[in-house]
Coordinates of C-alpha atoms in Angstrom, one line a residue:
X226 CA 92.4 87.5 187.2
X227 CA 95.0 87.2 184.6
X228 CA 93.5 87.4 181.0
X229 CA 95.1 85.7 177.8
X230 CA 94.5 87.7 173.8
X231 CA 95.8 88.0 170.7
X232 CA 94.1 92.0 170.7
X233 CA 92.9 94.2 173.3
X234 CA 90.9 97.0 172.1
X235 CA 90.0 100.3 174.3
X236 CA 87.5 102.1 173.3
X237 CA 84.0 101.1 171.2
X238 CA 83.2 103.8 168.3
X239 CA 83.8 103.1 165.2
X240 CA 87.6 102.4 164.9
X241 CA 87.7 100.3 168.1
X242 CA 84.7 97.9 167.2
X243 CA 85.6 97.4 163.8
X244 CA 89.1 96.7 164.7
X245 CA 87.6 94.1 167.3
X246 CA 85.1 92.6 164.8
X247 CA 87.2 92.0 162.5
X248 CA 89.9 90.1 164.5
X249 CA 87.3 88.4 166.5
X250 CA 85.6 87.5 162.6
X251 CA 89.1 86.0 161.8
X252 CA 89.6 83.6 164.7
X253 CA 91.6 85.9 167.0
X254 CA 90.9 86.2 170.8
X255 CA 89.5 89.6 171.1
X256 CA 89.1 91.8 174.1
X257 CA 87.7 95.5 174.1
X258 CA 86.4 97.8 176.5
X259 CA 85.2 101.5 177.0
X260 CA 84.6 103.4 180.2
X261 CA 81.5 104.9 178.9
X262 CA 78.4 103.2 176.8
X263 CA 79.4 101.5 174.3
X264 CA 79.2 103.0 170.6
X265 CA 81.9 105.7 170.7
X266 CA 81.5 109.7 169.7
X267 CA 79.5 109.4 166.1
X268 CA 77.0 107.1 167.2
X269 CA 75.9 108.6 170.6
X270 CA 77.8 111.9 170.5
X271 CA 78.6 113.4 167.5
X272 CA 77.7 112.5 164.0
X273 CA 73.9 110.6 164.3
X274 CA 72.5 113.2 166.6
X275 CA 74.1 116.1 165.4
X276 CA 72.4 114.9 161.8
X277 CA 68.8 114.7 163.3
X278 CA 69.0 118.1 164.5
X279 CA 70.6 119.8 161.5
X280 CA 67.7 117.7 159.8
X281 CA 65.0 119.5 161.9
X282 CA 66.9 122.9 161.1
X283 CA 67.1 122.3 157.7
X284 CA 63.3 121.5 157.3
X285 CA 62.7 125.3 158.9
X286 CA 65.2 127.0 157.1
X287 CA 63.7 125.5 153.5
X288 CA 60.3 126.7 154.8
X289 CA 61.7 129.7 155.3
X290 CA 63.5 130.4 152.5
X291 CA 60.3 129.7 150.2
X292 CA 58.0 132.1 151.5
X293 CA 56.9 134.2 148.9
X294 CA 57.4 131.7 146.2
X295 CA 54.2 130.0 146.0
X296 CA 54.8 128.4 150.1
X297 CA 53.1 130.4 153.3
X298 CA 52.6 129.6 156.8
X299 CA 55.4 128.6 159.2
X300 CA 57.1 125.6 161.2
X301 CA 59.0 125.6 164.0
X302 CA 60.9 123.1 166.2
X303 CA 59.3 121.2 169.4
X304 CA 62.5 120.5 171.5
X305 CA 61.6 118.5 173.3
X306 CA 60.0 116.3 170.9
X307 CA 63.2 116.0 168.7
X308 CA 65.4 114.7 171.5
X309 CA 62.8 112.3 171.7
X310 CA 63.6 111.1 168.2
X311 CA 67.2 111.7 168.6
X312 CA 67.3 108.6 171.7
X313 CA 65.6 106.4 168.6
X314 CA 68.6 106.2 167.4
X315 CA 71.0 106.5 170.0
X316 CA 69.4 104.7 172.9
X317 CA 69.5 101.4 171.1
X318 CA 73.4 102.0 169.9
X319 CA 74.8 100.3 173.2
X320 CA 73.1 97.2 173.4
X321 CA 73.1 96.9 169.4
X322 CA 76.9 97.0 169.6
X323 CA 77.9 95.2 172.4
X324 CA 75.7 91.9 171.0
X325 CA 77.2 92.2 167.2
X326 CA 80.9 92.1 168.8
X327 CA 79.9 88.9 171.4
X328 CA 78.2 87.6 168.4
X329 CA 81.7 88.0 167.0
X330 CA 83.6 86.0 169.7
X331 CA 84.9 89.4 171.2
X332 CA 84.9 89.8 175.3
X333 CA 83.2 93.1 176.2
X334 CA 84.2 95.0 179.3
X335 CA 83.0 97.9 181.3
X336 CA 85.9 99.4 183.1
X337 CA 88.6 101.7 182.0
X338 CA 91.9 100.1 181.0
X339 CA 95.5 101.5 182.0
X340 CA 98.9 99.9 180.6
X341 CA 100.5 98.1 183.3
X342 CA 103.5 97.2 180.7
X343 CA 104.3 97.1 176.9
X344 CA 101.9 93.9 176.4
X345 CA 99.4 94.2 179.2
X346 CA 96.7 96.5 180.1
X347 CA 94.1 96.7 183.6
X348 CA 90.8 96.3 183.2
X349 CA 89.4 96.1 186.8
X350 CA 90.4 94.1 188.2
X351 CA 91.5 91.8 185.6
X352 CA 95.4 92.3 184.4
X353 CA 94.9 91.3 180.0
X354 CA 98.0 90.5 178.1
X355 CA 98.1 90.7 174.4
X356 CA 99.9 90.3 171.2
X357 CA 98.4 93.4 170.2
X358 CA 97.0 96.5 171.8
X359 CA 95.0 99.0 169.9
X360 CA 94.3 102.9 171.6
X361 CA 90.7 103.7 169.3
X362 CA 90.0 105.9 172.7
X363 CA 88.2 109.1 171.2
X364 CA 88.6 112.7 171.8
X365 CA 87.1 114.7 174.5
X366 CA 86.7 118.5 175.0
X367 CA 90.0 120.3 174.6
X368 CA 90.4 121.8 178.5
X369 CA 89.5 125.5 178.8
X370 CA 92.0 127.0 181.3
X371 CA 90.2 129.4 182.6
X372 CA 88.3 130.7 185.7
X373 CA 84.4 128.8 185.2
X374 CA 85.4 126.7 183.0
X375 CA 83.1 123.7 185.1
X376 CA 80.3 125.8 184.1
X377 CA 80.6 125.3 180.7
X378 CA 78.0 122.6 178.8
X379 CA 80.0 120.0 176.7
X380 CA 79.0 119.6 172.7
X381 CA 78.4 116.2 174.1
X382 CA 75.4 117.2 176.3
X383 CA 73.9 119.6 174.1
X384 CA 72.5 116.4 171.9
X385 CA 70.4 115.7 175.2
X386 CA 68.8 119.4 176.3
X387 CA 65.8 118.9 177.5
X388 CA 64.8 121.9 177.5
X389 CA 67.0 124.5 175.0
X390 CA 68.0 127.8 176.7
X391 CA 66.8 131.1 175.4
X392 CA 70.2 132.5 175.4
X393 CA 73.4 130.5 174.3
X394 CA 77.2 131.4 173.8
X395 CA 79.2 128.9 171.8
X396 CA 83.1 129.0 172.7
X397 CA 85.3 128.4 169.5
X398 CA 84.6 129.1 165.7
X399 CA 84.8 125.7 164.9
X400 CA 82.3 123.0 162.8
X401 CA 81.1 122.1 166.2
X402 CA 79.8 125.7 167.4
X403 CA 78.6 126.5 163.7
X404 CA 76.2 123.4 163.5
X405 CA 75.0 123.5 166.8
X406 CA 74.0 127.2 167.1
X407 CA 72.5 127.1 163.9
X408 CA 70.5 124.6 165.1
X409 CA 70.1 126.9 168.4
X410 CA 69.1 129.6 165.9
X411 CA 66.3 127.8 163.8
X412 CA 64.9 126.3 166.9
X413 CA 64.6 130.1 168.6
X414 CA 67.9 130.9 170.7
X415 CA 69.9 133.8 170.9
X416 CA 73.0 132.7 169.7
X417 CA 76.8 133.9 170.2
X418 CA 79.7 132.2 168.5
X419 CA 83.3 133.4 170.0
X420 CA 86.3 132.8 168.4
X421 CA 89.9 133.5 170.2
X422 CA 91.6 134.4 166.9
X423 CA 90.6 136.9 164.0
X424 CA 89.5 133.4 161.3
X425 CA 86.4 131.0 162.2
X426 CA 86.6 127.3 160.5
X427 CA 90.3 127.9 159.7
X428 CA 90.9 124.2 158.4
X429 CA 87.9 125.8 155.0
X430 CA 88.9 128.2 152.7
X431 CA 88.4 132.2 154.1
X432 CA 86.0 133.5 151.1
X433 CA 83.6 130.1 151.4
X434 CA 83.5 130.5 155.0
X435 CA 82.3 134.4 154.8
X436 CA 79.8 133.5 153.0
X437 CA 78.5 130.9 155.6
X438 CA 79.7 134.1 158.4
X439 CA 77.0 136.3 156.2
X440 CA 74.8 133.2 156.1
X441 CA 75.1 132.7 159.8
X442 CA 74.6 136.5 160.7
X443 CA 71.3 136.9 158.8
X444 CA 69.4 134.3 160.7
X445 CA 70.2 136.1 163.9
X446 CA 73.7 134.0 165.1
X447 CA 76.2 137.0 166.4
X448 CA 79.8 135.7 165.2
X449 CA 82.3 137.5 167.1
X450 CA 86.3 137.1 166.6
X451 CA 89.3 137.8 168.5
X452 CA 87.4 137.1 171.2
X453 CA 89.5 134.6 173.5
X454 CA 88.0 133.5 176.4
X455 CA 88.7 135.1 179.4
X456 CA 85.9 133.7 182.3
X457 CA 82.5 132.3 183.0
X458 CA 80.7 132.9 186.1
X459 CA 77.8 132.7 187.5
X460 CA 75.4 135.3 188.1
X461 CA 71.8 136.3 189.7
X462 CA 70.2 136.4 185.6
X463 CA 72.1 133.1 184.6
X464 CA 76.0 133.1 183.2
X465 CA 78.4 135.8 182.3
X466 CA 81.0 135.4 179.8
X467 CA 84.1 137.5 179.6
X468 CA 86.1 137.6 176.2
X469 CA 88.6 139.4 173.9
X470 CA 91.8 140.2 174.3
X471 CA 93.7 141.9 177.5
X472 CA 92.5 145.1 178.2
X473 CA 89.3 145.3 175.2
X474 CA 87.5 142.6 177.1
X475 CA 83.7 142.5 176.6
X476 CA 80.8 140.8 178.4
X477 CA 78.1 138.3 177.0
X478 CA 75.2 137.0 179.1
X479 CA 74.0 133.8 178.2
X480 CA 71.6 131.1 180.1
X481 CA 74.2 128.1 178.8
X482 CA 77.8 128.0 177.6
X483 CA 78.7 125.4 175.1
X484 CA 81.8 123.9 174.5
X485 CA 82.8 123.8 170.8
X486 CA 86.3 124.5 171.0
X487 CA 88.3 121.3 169.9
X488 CA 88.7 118.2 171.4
X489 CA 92.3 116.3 172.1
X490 CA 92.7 112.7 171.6
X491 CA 91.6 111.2 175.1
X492 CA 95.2 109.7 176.5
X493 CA 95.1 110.3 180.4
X494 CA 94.7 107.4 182.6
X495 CA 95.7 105.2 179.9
X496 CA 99.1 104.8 181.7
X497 CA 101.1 105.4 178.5
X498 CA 104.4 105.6 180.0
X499 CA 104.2 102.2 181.8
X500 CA 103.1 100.7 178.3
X501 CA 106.3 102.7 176.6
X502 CA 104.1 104.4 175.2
X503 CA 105.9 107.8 173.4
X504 CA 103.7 110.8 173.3
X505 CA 103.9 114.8 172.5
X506 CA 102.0 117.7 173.2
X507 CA 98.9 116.3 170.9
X508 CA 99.2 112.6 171.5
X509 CA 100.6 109.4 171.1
X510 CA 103.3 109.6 168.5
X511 CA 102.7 107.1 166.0
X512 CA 104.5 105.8 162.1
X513 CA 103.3 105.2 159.0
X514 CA 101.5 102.0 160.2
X515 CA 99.4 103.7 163.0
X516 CA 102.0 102.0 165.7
X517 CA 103.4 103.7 168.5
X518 CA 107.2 104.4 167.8
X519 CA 108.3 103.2 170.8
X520 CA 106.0 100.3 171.7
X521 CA 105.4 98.3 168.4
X522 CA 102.5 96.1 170.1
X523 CA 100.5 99.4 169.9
X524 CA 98.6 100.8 167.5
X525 CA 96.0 103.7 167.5
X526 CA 92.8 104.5 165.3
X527 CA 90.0 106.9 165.5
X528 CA 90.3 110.4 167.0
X529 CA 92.9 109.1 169.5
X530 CA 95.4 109.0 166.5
X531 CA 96.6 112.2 166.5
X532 CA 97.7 112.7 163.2
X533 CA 94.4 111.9 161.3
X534 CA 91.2 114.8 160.6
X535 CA 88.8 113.5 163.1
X536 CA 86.7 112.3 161.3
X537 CA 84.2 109.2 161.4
X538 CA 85.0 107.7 157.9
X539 CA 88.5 108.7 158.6
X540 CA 88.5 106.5 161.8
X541 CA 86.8 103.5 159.7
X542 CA 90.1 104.1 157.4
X543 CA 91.8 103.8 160.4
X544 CA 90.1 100.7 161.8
X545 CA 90.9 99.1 158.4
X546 CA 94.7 99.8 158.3
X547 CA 95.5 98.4 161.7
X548 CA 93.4 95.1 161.1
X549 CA 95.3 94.5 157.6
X550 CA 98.9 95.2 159.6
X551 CA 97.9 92.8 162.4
X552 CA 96.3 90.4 160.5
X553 CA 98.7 90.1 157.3
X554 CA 101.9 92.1 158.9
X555 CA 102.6 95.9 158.4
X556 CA 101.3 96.6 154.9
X557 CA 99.7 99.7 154.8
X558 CA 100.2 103.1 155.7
X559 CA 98.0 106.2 156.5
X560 CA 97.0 108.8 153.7
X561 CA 95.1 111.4 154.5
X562 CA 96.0 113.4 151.5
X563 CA 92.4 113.5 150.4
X564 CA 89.9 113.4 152.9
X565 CA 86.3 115.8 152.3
X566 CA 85.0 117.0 154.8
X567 CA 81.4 119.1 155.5
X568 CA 80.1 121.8 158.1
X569 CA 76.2 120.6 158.6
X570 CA 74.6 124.1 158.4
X571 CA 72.2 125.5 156.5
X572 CA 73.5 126.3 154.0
X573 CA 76.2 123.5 154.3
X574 CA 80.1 124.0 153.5
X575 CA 82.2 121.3 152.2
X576 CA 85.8 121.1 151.3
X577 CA 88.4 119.0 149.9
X578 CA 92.0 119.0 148.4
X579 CA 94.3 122.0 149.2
X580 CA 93.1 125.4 150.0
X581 CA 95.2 128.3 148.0
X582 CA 97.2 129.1 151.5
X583 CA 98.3 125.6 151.6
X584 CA 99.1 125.5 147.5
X585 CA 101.0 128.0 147.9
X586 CA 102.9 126.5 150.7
X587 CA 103.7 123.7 148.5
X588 CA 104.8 125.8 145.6
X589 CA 102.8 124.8 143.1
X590 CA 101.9 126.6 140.4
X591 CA 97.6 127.1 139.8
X592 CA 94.4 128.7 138.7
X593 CA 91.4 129.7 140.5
X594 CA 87.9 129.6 139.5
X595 CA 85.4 130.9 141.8
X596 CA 82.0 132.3 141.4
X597 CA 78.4 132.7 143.1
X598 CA 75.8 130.3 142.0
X599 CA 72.7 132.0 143.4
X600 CA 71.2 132.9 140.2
X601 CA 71.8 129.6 139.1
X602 CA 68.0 127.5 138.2
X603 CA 68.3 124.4 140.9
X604 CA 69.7 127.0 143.5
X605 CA 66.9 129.9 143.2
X606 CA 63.9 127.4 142.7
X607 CA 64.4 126.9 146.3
X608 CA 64.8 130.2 147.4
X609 CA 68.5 129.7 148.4
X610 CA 70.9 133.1 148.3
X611 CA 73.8 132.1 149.8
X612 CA 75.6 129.3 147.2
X613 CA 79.2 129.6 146.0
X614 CA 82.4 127.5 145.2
X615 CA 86.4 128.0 144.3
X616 CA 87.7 125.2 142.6
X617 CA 91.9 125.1 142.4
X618 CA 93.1 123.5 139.0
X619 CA 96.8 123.3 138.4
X620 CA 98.0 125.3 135.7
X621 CA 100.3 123.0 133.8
X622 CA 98.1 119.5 133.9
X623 CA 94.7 121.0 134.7
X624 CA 94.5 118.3 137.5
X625 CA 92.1 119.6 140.2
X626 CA 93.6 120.0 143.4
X627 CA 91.2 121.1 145.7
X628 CA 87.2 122.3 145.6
X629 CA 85.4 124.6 148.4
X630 CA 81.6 124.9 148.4
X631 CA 78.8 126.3 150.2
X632 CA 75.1 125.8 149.3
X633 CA 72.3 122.8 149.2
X634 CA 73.7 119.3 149.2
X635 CA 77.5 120.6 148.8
X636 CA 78.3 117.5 151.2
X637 CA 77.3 114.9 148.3
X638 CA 78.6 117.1 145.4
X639 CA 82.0 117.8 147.5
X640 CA 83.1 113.4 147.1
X641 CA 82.6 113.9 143.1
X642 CA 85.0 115.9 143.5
X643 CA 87.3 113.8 146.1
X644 CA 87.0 111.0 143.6
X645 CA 88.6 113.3 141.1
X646 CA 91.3 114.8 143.0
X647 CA 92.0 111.1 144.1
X648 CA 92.4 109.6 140.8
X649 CA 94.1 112.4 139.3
X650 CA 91.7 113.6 136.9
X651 CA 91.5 117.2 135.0
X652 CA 88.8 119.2 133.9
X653 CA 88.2 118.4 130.9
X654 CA 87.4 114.4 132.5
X655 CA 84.1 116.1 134.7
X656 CA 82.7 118.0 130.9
X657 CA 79.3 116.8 129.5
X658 CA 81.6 115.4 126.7
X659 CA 83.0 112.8 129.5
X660 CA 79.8 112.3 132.2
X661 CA 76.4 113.6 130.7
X662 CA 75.8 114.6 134.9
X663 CA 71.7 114.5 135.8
X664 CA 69.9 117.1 135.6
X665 CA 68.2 119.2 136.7
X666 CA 70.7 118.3 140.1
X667 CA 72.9 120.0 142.6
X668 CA 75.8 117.8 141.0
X669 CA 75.0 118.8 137.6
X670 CA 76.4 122.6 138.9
X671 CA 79.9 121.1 138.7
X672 CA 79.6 122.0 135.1
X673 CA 78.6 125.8 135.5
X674 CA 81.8 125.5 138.2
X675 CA 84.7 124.0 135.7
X676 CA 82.9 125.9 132.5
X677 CA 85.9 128.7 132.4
X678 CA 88.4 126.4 132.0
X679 CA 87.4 123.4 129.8
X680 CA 89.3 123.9 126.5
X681 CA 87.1 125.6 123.6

């Protein structure tokens, strides 16, 4: 059946059904679809369930850390009884989202879509034309090359373990493996973390992520690097991984293998090149705008852009920037010059602004101030060791360009200073002269962290 719309969406996280909300809100004929359930990577995948866990091993590792200091006894995690909580909130997601975007005016679909020309997309086996066409597909595990690799668990199916292995090896040293075996580790696992080259969490500053490396190591986790993967098979006990590099391989048994490293923007079966759709080795190529080059009718948002932090308030960003250009013309363009981002362990990291590598890069000229914050009152009343930060300021108009922390709530404290870097300010605008910060709080540290370089 041939199908009439202003905008076709694919894909229903958060980029694609705010994009289709919105247009459907202003009086556009909408269409979207997804080839899964409906609600996208955060919602059912990623963010909301990776939170209730870390929540669960957060509540053991604060138990933990206070014995001795007036708390005793123990908790531990029932599995099985927290991926009971997790489906509260993602078993309802589907449904929920679907109604709000019919409630909208949208059409909803269940079939994947592929471009069968620059304006028009199959859905089933329904052929859609539209002024407008936007990718918000996803990401999906980045593919593993190698000899087992269909015997490896996705991040994806980890939120829904039944039952959670004794033994686990994570694959990749990114925010994905940290969070999860950390969660592994406080609910009882043996945990593994390989990474292929000599740096975990490359995209956080080195000396913050050691101390989350030491962090990790004390609570049993066994980081190794330079450890690319080599194989995974299975054996009599369970699985066998073989890693490192040619010729200094080593062996790790494990009872599951987890996926955690990286995910490409999800682009196959789309049909790109009978949309003209341009793309490279990580995706669609896309301007200023969030269009395709080639194929102006198309824009992309979420993780499938390939240019943008994958993110979830990054995608809403997204989502915003292509409704504005469809709905008012093409008048705004992607920054992601500041954009904070958090590892969900315990402790947490945060980061935002430039790392020293990447001032450097840039040539500009700057002054560090780093320190341990252990001893500090609001850190050791809750037995926490393992708090730090390294703030960048830069020399000549003590503007702060970038802020790297690890220890309790670091993933509120980190957007003060994304606001900052964002609006330009210096030093001397975060002092108890300027903001008289609460206190005793985790954001009132910010002080103790700028203290050796406001003015006397």
């Amino acid at each position: 059946m041939e199908r009439e719309y202003d905008v076709v969406v694919i894909g229903t996280g958060v980029a694609g059904s705010d994009v289709a909300w919105h247009c459907g809100d202003a009086g556009m004929r909408v269409a979207i679809t997804d080839r899964r359930e409906y609600g996208g990577t955060c919602a059912l995948r990623g963010c909301v369930p990776k939170k209730v866990l870390a929540g669960a091993a957060e509540v053991v590792a604060r138990v933990h850390d206070q014995q001795g200091n007036g708390v005793r006894g123990t908790v531990s995690i029932d599995w099985s009884a927290l991926i009971a909580f997790v489906r509260t909130f993602t078993g309802p997601t589907p449904r929920r989202k679907e109604e709000s975007l019919r409630e909208a005016g949208v059409d909803t679909y269940h079939e994947s879509a592929r471009f069968v020309g620059p304006n028009r997309v199959m859905i089933g086996d329904d052929t859609l034309t539209a002024r407008q066409i936007v990718i918000a597909a996803g990401a999906h595990p980045r593919p593993l090359g190698v000899p087992g690799a269909d015997l490896v668990t996705s991040s994806d199916d980890f939120f829904y373990l039944e039952t959670l292995p004794d033994r686990i090896v994570f694959i990749g040293g990114g925010y994905i493996s940290f969070e999860l075996a950390h969660v592994a580790a406080r609910a009882g696992s043996e945990v593994t973390i390989l990474q292929r080259s000599g740096r975990v969490l490359k995209g956080f500053d080195p000396d913050i992520v050691d101390r989350l490396v030491l962090a990790s190591r004390e609570i049993g986790i066994d980081v190794q690097v330079n450890m690319p993967l080599v194989s995974v098979e299975r054996t009599t006990a369970g699985l066998l991984v073989r890693a490192g590099k040619k010729g200094e391989e080593s062996t790790f048994e494990a009872d599951m293998v987890v996926h955690g490293a990286g995910r490409v923007s999800t682009t196959e079966g789309l049909g790109l090149a009978a949309g003209n759709v341009a793309t490279d080795r990580r995706g669609i190529v896309v301007d200023d705008h969030l269009r395709s080059v080639s194929n102006p009718a198309v824009s992309v948002a979420g993780d499938a852009n390939p240019t943008s932090p994958q993110l979830t308030p990054v995608a809403v960003m997204d989502a915003h920037i292509v409704v504005d250009n469809i709905l008012n013309g093409n008048t705004r363009t992607a920054d992601y010059s500041v954009v904070p981002s958090a590892v969900f362990t315990a402790p947490p990291l945060a980061s935002v602004g430039l790392t020293e590598e990447a001032a450097q890069k840039k040539g500009i000229s700057y002054v560090v101030t780093a320190g341990d914050l252990a001893a500090r009152f609001t850190i050791r009343s809750i037995g926490q060791k393992h708090a730090g930060y390294k703030l960048l300021v830069e020399k000549d108009s003590r503007r702060i360009l970038g802020a790297h922390l690890i220890g309790p709530h670091v993933e509120e404290v980190i957007n003060i200073f994304a606001l900052a870097i964002k609006h330009n300010l210096t030093v001397d605008d975060l002092t108890l002269d300027a903001i008289p910060w609460a206190y005793p709080s985790s954001t009132y540290e910010v002080i103790h962290m700028i203290h050796p370089l406001v003015r006397k």
